[in-house]
CSV table of C-alpha atoms and ligand atoms in Angstrom, one decimal:
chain,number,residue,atom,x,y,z
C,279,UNK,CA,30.2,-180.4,192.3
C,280,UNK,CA,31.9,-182.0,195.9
C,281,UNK,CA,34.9,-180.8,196.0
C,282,UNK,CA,37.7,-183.8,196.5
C,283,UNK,CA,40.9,-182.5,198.2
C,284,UNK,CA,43.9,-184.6,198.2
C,285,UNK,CA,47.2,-183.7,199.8
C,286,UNK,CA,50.3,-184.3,198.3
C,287,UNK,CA,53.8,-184.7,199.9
C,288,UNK,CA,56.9,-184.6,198.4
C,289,UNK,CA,60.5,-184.5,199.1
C,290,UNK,CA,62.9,-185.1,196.3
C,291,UNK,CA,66.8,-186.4,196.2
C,292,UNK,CA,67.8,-182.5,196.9
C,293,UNK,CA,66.9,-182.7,200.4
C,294,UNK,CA,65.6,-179.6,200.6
C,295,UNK,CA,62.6,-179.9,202.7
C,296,UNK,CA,58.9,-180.9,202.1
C,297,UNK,CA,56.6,-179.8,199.3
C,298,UNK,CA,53.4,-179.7,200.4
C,299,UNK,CA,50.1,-179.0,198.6
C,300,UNK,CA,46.2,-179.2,199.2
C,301,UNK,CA,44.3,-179.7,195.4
C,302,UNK,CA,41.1,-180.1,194.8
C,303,UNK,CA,40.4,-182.8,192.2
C,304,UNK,CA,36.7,-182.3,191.7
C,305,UNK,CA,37.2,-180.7,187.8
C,306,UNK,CA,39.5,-182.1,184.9
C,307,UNK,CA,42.1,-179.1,185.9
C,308,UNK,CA,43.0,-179.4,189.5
C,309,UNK,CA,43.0,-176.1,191.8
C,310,UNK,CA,46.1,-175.9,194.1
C,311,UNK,CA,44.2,-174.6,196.9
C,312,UNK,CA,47.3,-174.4,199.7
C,313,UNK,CA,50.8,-175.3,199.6
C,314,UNK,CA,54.0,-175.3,202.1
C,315,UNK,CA,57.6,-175.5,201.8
C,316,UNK,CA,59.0,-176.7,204.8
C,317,UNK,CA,63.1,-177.3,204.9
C,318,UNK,CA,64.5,-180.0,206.9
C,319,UNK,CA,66.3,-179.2,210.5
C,320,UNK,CA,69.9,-179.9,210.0
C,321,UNK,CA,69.8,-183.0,212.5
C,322,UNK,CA,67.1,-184.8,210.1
C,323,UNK,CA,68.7,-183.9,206.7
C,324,UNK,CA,72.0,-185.5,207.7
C,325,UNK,CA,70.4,-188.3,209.0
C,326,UNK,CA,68.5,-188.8,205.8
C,327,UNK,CA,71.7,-188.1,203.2
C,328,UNK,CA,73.9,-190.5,205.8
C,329,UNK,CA,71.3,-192.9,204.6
C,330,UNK,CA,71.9,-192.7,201.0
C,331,UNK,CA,75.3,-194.1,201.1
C,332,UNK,CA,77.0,-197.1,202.7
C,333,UNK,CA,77.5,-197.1,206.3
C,334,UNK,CA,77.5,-199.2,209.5
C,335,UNK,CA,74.4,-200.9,210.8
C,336,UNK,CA,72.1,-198.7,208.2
C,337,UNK,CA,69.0,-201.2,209.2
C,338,UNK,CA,69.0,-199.7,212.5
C,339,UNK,CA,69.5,-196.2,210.8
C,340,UNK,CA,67.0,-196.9,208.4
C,341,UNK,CA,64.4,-197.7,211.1
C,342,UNK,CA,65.0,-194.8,213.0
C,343,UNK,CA,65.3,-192.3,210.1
C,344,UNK,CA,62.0,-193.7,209.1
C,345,UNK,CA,60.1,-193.3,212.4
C,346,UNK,CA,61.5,-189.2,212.4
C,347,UNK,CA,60.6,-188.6,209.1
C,348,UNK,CA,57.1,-190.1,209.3
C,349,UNK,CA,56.6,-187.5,212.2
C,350,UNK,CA,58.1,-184.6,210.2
C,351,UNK,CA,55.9,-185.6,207.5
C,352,UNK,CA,52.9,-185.4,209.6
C,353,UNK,CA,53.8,-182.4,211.7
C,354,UNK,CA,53.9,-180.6,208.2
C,355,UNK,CA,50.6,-181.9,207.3
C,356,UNK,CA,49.1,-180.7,210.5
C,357,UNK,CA,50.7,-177.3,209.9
C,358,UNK,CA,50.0,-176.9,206.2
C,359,UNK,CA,46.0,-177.6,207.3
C,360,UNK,CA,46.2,-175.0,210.0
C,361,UNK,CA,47.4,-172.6,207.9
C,362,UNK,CA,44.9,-173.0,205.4
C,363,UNK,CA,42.1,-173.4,207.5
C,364,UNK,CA,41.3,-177.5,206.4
C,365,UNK,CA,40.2,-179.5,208.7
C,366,UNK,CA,41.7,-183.3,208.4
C,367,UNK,CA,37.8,-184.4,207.7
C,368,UNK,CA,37.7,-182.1,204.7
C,369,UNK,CA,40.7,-184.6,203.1
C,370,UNK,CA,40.2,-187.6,201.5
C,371,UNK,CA,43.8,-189.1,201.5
C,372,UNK,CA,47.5,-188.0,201.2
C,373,UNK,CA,49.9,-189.2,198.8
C,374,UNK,CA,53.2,-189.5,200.2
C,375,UNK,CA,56.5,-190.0,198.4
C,376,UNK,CA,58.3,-190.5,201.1
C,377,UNK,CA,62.1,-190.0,200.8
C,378,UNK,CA,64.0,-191.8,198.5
C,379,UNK,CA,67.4,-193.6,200.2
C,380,UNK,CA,68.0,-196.0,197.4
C,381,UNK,CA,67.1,-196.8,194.1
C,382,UNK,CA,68.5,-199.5,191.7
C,383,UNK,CA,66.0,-200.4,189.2
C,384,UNK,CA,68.4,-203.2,187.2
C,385,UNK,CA,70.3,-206.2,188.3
C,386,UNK,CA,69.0,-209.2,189.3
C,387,UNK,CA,67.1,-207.9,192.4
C,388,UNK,CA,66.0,-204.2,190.9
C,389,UNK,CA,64.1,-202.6,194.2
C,390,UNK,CA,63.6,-198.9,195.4
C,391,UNK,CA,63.3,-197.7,198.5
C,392,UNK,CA,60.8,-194.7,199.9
C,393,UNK,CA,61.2,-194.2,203.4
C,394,UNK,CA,58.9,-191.8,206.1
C,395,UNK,CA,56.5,-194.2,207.5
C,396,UNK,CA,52.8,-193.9,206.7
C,397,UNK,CA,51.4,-195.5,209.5
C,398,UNK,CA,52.7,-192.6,211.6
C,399,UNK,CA,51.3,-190.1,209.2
C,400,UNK,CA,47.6,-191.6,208.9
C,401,UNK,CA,47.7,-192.0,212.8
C,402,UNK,CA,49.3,-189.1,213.5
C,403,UNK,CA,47.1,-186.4,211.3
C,404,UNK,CA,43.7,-188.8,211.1
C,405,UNK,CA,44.5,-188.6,207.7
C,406,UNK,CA,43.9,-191.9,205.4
C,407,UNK,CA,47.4,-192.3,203.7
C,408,UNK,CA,48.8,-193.8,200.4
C,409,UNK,CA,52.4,-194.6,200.3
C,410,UNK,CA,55.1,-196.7,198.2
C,411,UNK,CA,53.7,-195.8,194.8
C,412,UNK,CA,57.2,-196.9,193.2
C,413,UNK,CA,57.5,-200.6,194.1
C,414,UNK,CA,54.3,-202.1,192.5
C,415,UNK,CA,55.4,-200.9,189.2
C,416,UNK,CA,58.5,-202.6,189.9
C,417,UNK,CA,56.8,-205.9,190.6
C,418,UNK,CA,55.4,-205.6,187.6
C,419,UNK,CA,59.2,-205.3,185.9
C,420,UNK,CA,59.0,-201.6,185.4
C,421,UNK,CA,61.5,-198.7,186.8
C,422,UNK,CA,59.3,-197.8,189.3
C,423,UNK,CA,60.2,-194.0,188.0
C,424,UNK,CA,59.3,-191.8,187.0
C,425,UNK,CA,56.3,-191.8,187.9
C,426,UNK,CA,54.9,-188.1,186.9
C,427,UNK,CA,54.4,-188.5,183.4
C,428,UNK,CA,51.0,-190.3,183.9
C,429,UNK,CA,50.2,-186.7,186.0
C,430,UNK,CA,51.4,-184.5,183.5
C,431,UNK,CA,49.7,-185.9,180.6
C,432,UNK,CA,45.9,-186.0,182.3
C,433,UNK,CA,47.0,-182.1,183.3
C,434,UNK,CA,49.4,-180.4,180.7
C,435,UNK,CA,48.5,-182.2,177.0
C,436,UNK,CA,47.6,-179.9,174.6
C,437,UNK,CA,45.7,-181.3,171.7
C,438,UNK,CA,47.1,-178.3,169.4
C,439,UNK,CA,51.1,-178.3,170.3
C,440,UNK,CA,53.7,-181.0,171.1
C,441,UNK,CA,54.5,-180.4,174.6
C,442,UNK,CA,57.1,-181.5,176.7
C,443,UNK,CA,57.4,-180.9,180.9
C,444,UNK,CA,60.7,-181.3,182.5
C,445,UNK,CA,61.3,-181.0,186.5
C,446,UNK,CA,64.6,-180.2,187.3
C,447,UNK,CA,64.8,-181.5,190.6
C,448,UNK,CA,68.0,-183.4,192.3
C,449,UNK,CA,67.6,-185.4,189.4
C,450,UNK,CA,65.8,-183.9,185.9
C,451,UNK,CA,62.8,-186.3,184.0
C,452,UNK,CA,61.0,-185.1,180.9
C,453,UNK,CA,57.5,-185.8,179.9
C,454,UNK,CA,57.3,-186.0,176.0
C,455,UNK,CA,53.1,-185.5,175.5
C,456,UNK,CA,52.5,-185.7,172.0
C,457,UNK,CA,49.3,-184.0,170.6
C,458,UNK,CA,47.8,-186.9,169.1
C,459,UNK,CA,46.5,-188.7,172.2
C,460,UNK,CA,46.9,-192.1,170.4
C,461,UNK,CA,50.7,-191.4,170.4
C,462,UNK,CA,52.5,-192.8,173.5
C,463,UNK,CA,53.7,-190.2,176.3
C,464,UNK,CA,57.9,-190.8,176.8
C,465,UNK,CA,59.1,-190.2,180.1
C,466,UNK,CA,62.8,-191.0,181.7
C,467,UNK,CA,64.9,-189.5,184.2
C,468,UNK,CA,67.7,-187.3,181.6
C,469,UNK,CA,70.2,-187.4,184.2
C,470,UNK,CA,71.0,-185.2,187.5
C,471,UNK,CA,69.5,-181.7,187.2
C,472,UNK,CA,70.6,-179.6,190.7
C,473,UNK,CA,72.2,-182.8,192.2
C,474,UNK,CA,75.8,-182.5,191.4
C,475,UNK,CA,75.8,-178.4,190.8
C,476,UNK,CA,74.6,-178.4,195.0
C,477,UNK,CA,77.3,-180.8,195.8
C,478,UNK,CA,80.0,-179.2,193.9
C,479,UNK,CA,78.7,-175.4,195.3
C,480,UNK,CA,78.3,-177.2,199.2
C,481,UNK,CA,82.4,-177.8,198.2
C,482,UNK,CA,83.4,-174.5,197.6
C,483,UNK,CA,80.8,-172.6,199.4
C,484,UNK,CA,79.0,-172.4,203.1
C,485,UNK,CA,75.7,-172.8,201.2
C,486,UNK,CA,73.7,-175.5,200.2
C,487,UNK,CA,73.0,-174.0,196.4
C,488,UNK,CA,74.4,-171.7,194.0
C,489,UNK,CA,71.6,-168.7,194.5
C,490,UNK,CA,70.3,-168.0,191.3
C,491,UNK,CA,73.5,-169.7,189.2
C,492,UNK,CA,75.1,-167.1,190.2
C,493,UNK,CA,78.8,-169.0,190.7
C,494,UNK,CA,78.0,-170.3,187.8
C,495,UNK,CA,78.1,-167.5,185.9
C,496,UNK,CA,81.1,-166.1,186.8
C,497,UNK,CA,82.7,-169.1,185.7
C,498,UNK,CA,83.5,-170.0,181.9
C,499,UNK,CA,82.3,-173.9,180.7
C,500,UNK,CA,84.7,-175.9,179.4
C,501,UNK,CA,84.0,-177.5,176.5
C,502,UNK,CA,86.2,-180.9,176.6
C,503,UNK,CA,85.2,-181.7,180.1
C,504,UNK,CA,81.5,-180.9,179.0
C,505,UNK,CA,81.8,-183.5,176.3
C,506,UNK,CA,84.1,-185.8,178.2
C,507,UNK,CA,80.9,-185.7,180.9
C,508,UNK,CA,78.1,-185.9,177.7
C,509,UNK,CA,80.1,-189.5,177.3
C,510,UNK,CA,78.8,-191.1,180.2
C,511,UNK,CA,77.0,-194.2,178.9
C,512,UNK,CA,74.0,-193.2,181.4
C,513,UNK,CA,73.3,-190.5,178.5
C,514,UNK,CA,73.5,-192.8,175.8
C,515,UNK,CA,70.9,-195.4,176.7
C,516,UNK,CA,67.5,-195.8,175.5
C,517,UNK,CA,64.5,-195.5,177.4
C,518,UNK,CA,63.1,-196.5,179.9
C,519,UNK,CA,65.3,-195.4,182.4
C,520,UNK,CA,65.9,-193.6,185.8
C,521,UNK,CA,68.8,-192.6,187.6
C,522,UNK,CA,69.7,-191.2,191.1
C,523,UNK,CA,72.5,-189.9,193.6
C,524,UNK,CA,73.7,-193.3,194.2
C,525,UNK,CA,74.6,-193.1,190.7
C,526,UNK,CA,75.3,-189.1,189.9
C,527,UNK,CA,77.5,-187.8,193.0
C,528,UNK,CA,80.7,-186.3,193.7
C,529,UNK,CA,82.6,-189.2,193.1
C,530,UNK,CA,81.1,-190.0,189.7
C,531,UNK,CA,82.6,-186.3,189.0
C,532,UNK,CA,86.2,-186.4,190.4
C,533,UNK,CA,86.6,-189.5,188.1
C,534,UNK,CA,86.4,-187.2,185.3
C,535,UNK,CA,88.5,-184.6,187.3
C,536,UNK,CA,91.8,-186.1,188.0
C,537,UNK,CA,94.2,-184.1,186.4
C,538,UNK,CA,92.3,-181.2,186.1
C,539,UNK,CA,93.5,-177.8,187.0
C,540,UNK,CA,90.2,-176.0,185.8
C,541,UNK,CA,89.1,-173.5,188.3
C,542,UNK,CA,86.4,-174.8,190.4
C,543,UNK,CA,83.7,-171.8,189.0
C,544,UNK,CA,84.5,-173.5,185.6
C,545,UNK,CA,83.7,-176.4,186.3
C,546,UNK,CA,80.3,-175.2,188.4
C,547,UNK,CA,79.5,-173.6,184.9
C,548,UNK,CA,79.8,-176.6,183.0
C,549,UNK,CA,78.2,-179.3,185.3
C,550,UNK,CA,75.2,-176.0,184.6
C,551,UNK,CA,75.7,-176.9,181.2
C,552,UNK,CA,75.8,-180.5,181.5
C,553,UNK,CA,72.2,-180.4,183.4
C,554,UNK,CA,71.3,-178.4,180.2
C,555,UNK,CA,72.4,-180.3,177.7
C,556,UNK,CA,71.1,-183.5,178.6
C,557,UNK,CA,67.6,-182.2,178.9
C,558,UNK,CA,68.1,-180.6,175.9
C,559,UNK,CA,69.0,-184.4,173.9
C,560,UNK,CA,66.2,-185.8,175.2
C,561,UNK,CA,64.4,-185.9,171.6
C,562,UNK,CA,63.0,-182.5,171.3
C,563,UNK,CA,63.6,-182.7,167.5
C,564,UNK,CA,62.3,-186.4,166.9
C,565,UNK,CA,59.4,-185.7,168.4
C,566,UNK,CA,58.8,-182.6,166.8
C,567,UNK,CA,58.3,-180.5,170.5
C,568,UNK,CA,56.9,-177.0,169.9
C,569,UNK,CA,56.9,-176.2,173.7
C,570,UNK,CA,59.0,-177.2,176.7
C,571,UNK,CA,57.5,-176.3,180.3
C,572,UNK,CA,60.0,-176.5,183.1
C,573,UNK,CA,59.6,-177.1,187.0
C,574,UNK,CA,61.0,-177.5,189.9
C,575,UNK,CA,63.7,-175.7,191.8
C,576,UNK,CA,66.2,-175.5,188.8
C,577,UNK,CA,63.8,-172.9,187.6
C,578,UNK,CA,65.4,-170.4,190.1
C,579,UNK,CA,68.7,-171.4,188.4
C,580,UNK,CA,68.7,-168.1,185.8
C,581,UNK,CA,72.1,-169.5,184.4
C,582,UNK,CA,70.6,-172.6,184.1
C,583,UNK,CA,67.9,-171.1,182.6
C,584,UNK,CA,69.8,-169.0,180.2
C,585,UNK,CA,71.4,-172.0,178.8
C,586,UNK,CA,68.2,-173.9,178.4
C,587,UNK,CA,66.7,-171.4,176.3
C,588,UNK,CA,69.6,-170.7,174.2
C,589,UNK,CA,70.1,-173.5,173.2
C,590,UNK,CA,66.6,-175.0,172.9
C,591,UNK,CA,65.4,-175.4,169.2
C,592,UNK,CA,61.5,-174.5,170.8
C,593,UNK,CA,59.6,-171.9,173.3
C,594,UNK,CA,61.0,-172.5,176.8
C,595,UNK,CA,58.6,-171.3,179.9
C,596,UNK,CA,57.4,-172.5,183.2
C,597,UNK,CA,54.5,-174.5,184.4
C,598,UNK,CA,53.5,-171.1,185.9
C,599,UNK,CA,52.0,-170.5,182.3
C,600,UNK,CA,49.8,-172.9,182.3
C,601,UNK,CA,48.8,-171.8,186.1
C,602,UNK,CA,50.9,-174.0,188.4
C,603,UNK,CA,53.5,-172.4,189.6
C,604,UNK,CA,57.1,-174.6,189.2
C,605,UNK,CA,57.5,-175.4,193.0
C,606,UNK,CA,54.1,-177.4,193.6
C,607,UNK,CA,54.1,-179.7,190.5
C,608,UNK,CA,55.5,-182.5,192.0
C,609,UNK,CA,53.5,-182.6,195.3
C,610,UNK,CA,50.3,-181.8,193.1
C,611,UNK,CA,51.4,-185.0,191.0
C,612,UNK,CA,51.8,-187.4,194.2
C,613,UNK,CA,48.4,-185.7,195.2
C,614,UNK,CA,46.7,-186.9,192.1
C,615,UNK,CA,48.1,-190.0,192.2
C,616,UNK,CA,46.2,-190.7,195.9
C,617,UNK,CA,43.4,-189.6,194.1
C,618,UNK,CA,43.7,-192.4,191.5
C,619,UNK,CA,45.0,-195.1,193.8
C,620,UNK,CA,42.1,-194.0,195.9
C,621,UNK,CA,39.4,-194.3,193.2
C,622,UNK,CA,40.9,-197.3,192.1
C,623,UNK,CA,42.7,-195.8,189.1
C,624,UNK,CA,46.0,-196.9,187.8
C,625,UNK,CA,49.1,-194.5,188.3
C,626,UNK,CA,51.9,-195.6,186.1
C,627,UNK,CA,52.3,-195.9,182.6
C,628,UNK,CA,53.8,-199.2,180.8
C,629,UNK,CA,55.5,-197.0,178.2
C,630,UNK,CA,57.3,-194.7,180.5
C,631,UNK,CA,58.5,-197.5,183.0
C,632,UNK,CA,58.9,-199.9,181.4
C,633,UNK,CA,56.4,-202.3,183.4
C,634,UNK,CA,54.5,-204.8,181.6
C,635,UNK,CA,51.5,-204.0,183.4
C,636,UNK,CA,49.7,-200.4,184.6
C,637,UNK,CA,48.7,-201.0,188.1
C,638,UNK,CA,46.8,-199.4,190.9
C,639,UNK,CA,49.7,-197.7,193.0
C,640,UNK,CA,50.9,-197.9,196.5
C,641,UNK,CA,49.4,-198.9,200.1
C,642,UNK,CA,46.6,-197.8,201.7
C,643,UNK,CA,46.8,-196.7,205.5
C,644,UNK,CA,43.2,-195.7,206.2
C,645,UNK,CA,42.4,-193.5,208.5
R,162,ADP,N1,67.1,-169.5,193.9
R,162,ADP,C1,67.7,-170.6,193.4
R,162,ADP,N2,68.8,-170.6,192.7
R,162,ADP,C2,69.4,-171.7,192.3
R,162,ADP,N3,69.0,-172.9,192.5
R,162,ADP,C3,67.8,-173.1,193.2
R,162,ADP,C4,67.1,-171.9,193.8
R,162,ADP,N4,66.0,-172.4,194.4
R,162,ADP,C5,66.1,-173.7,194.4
R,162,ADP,N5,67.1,-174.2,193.7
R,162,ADP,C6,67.6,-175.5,193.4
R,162,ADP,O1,66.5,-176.4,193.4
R,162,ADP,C7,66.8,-177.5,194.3
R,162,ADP,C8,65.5,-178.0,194.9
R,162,ADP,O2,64.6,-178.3,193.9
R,162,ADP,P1,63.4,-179.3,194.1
R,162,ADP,O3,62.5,-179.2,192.9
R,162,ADP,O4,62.8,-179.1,195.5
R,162,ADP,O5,64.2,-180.7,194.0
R,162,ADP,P2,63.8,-182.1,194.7
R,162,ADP,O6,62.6,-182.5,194.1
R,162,ADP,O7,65.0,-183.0,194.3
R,162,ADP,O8,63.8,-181.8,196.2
R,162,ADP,C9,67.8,-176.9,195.3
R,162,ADP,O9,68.5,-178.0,195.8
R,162,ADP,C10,68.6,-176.0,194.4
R,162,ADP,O10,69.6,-176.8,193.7
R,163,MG,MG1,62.7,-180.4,197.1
């Protein structure tokens, strides 16, 4: 069988850095053949998390945050195939999320916006390039997110067990894959997942996360303010729906905060629990789930973790189980969906985003 390698690049509302992978598509189960991790210089990430708020002349900084991150993107491509020995002829495309600065699927105007310009990639690595997956499932009056459900029911459905796959990213989505395939897949964003725990720890702390939950842990969660939180109508609503850090930040927080006196551990432990428990409501028991697979950096989270499984009413593990380790899920999933956009395959699902039509994904910036 040809082999078919895509690449996939992702970088999430954390900030973090780049995932990179190199998958080979050419069987039903893809093989991750190579994958990077590269973290953003300092320089870049501010630039990139000025973006996401309000500020002065942000078209200009827009246009210039765009033009570095499409060479970052591309430098890491170029890296990632040196290290692995590829050669940009053996690739067929790259999938590029691109980094998300905005995202406001409802009102009168819903849009999204992906930046990291894929003209620079495709010229810049020789690479053919697909980009801006979200927005044509948004002109088709869907959410334009998420958009890994379609990926994780061609890879991870079980025909024997009700599975469900939750990343735990800045923001946390849940894939609900039912075993009867004629049952629709449920996907929505649950709410922030390490969003709000990094921002409150980058408060406290000279460090971007709290390694391992360990903060957390030493803290005690407060159960009113953990209710109080649970209230947020954001929780309540039905699907379809997706959510970011224009919407989950620091000052959505300190508006439940104002006469607080809780120690700021306390409170670390219970935004832990709040990322918990709203993954945990996301209809485990109506939809009868016998397994939950997590990803994403949460995972590293053990307090997090501890929570989770606690409290979950079914076997908790991660992706690793069913071979792909946590960290390369997403990238694998923006991979695949090259792949379909490139074979002229649709990407989304109308169920999950709410669009009234599935449609072929993104742009093409051949080669
Ligand atoms: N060892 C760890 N302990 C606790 N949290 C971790 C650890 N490693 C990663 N994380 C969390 O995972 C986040 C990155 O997860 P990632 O899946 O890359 O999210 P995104 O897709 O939003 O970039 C970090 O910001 C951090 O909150
Ligand atoms: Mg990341």
């Amino acid at each position: 069988l040809e082999k078919q390698y895509y690449i996939g690049l992702m970088s999430g509302t954390s900030l973090d850095g780049i995932d990179a992978v190199v998958a080979d598509f050419s069987s039903t189960a893809p093989t991750l053949c190579s994958h990077s991790h590269t973290p953003f210089p300092s320089p870049l990430k501010k630039q990139l998390a000025d973006l996401c708020q309000a500020g002065f002349d942000g078209v200009h900084r827009m246009g210039e945050a765009d033009v570095a991150l499409g060479r970052f993107f591309a430098e890491t491509v170029n890296a990632l195939l040196k290290k692995s020995k590829f050669s940009y002829d053996d690739i067929t495309a790259i999938g590029s999320h691109g980094q998300t600065i905005r995202h406001y699927p409802k009102g009168a105007h819903p849009y999204t916006c992906q930046i990291g310009d894929p003209n620079i990639i495709a010229a810049e690595t020789h690479i053919t390039t697909i980009a801006d997956f979200r927005r044509r499932d948004m002109a088709h009056g869907g959410q334009g997110a998420p958009l890994v459900p379609a990926f994780h029911q061609a890879v991870f459905h079980s025909s024997d067990k009700n599975r469900a796959i939750v990343n735990i990213g800045g923001m946390a989505n849940v894939s609900i894959l039912p075993k009867e395939k004629n049952k629709p897949v449920i996907g929505f964003d649950t709410g922030p997942g390490n969003t709000l725990l990094d921002a409150w720890h980058q408060q406290h702390h000279d460090a971007a996360f709290d390694k391992n939950g360990e903060w957390a842990s030493t803290g005690t969660v407060d159960s009113t303010l953990l209710n109080t939180l649970l209230q947020d109508p954001y929780f309540k609503q039905l699907p379809p729906k997706s959510t970011g850090r224009e919407y989950f930040n620091l000052n959505w927080l300190r508006t439940f905060l104002k006469n607080s006196s809780l120690p700021p551990e306390d409170i670390q432990a219970t935004l832990t629990a709040l990322t918990a428990e709203s993954i945990l409501s996301c209809g485990l028991e109506t939809h009868a789930i016998e397994e939950i697979y997590l990803c994403g950096g949460g995972v590293y989270n053990h307090t997090l973790m501890n929570r989770l499984q606690q409290k979950s009413p079914c076997s908790v593990f991660s992706t690793k189980t069913l071979g792909i380790p946590p960290d390369w899920i997403e990238a694998l999933a923006f991979a695949w969906l090259a792949k379909q956009t490139f074979s002229h395959q649709t990407g989304n699902l109308r169920e999950v985003t709410g669009a009234r039509n599935t449609a072929v994904l993104g742009g093409i910036y051949f080669a």
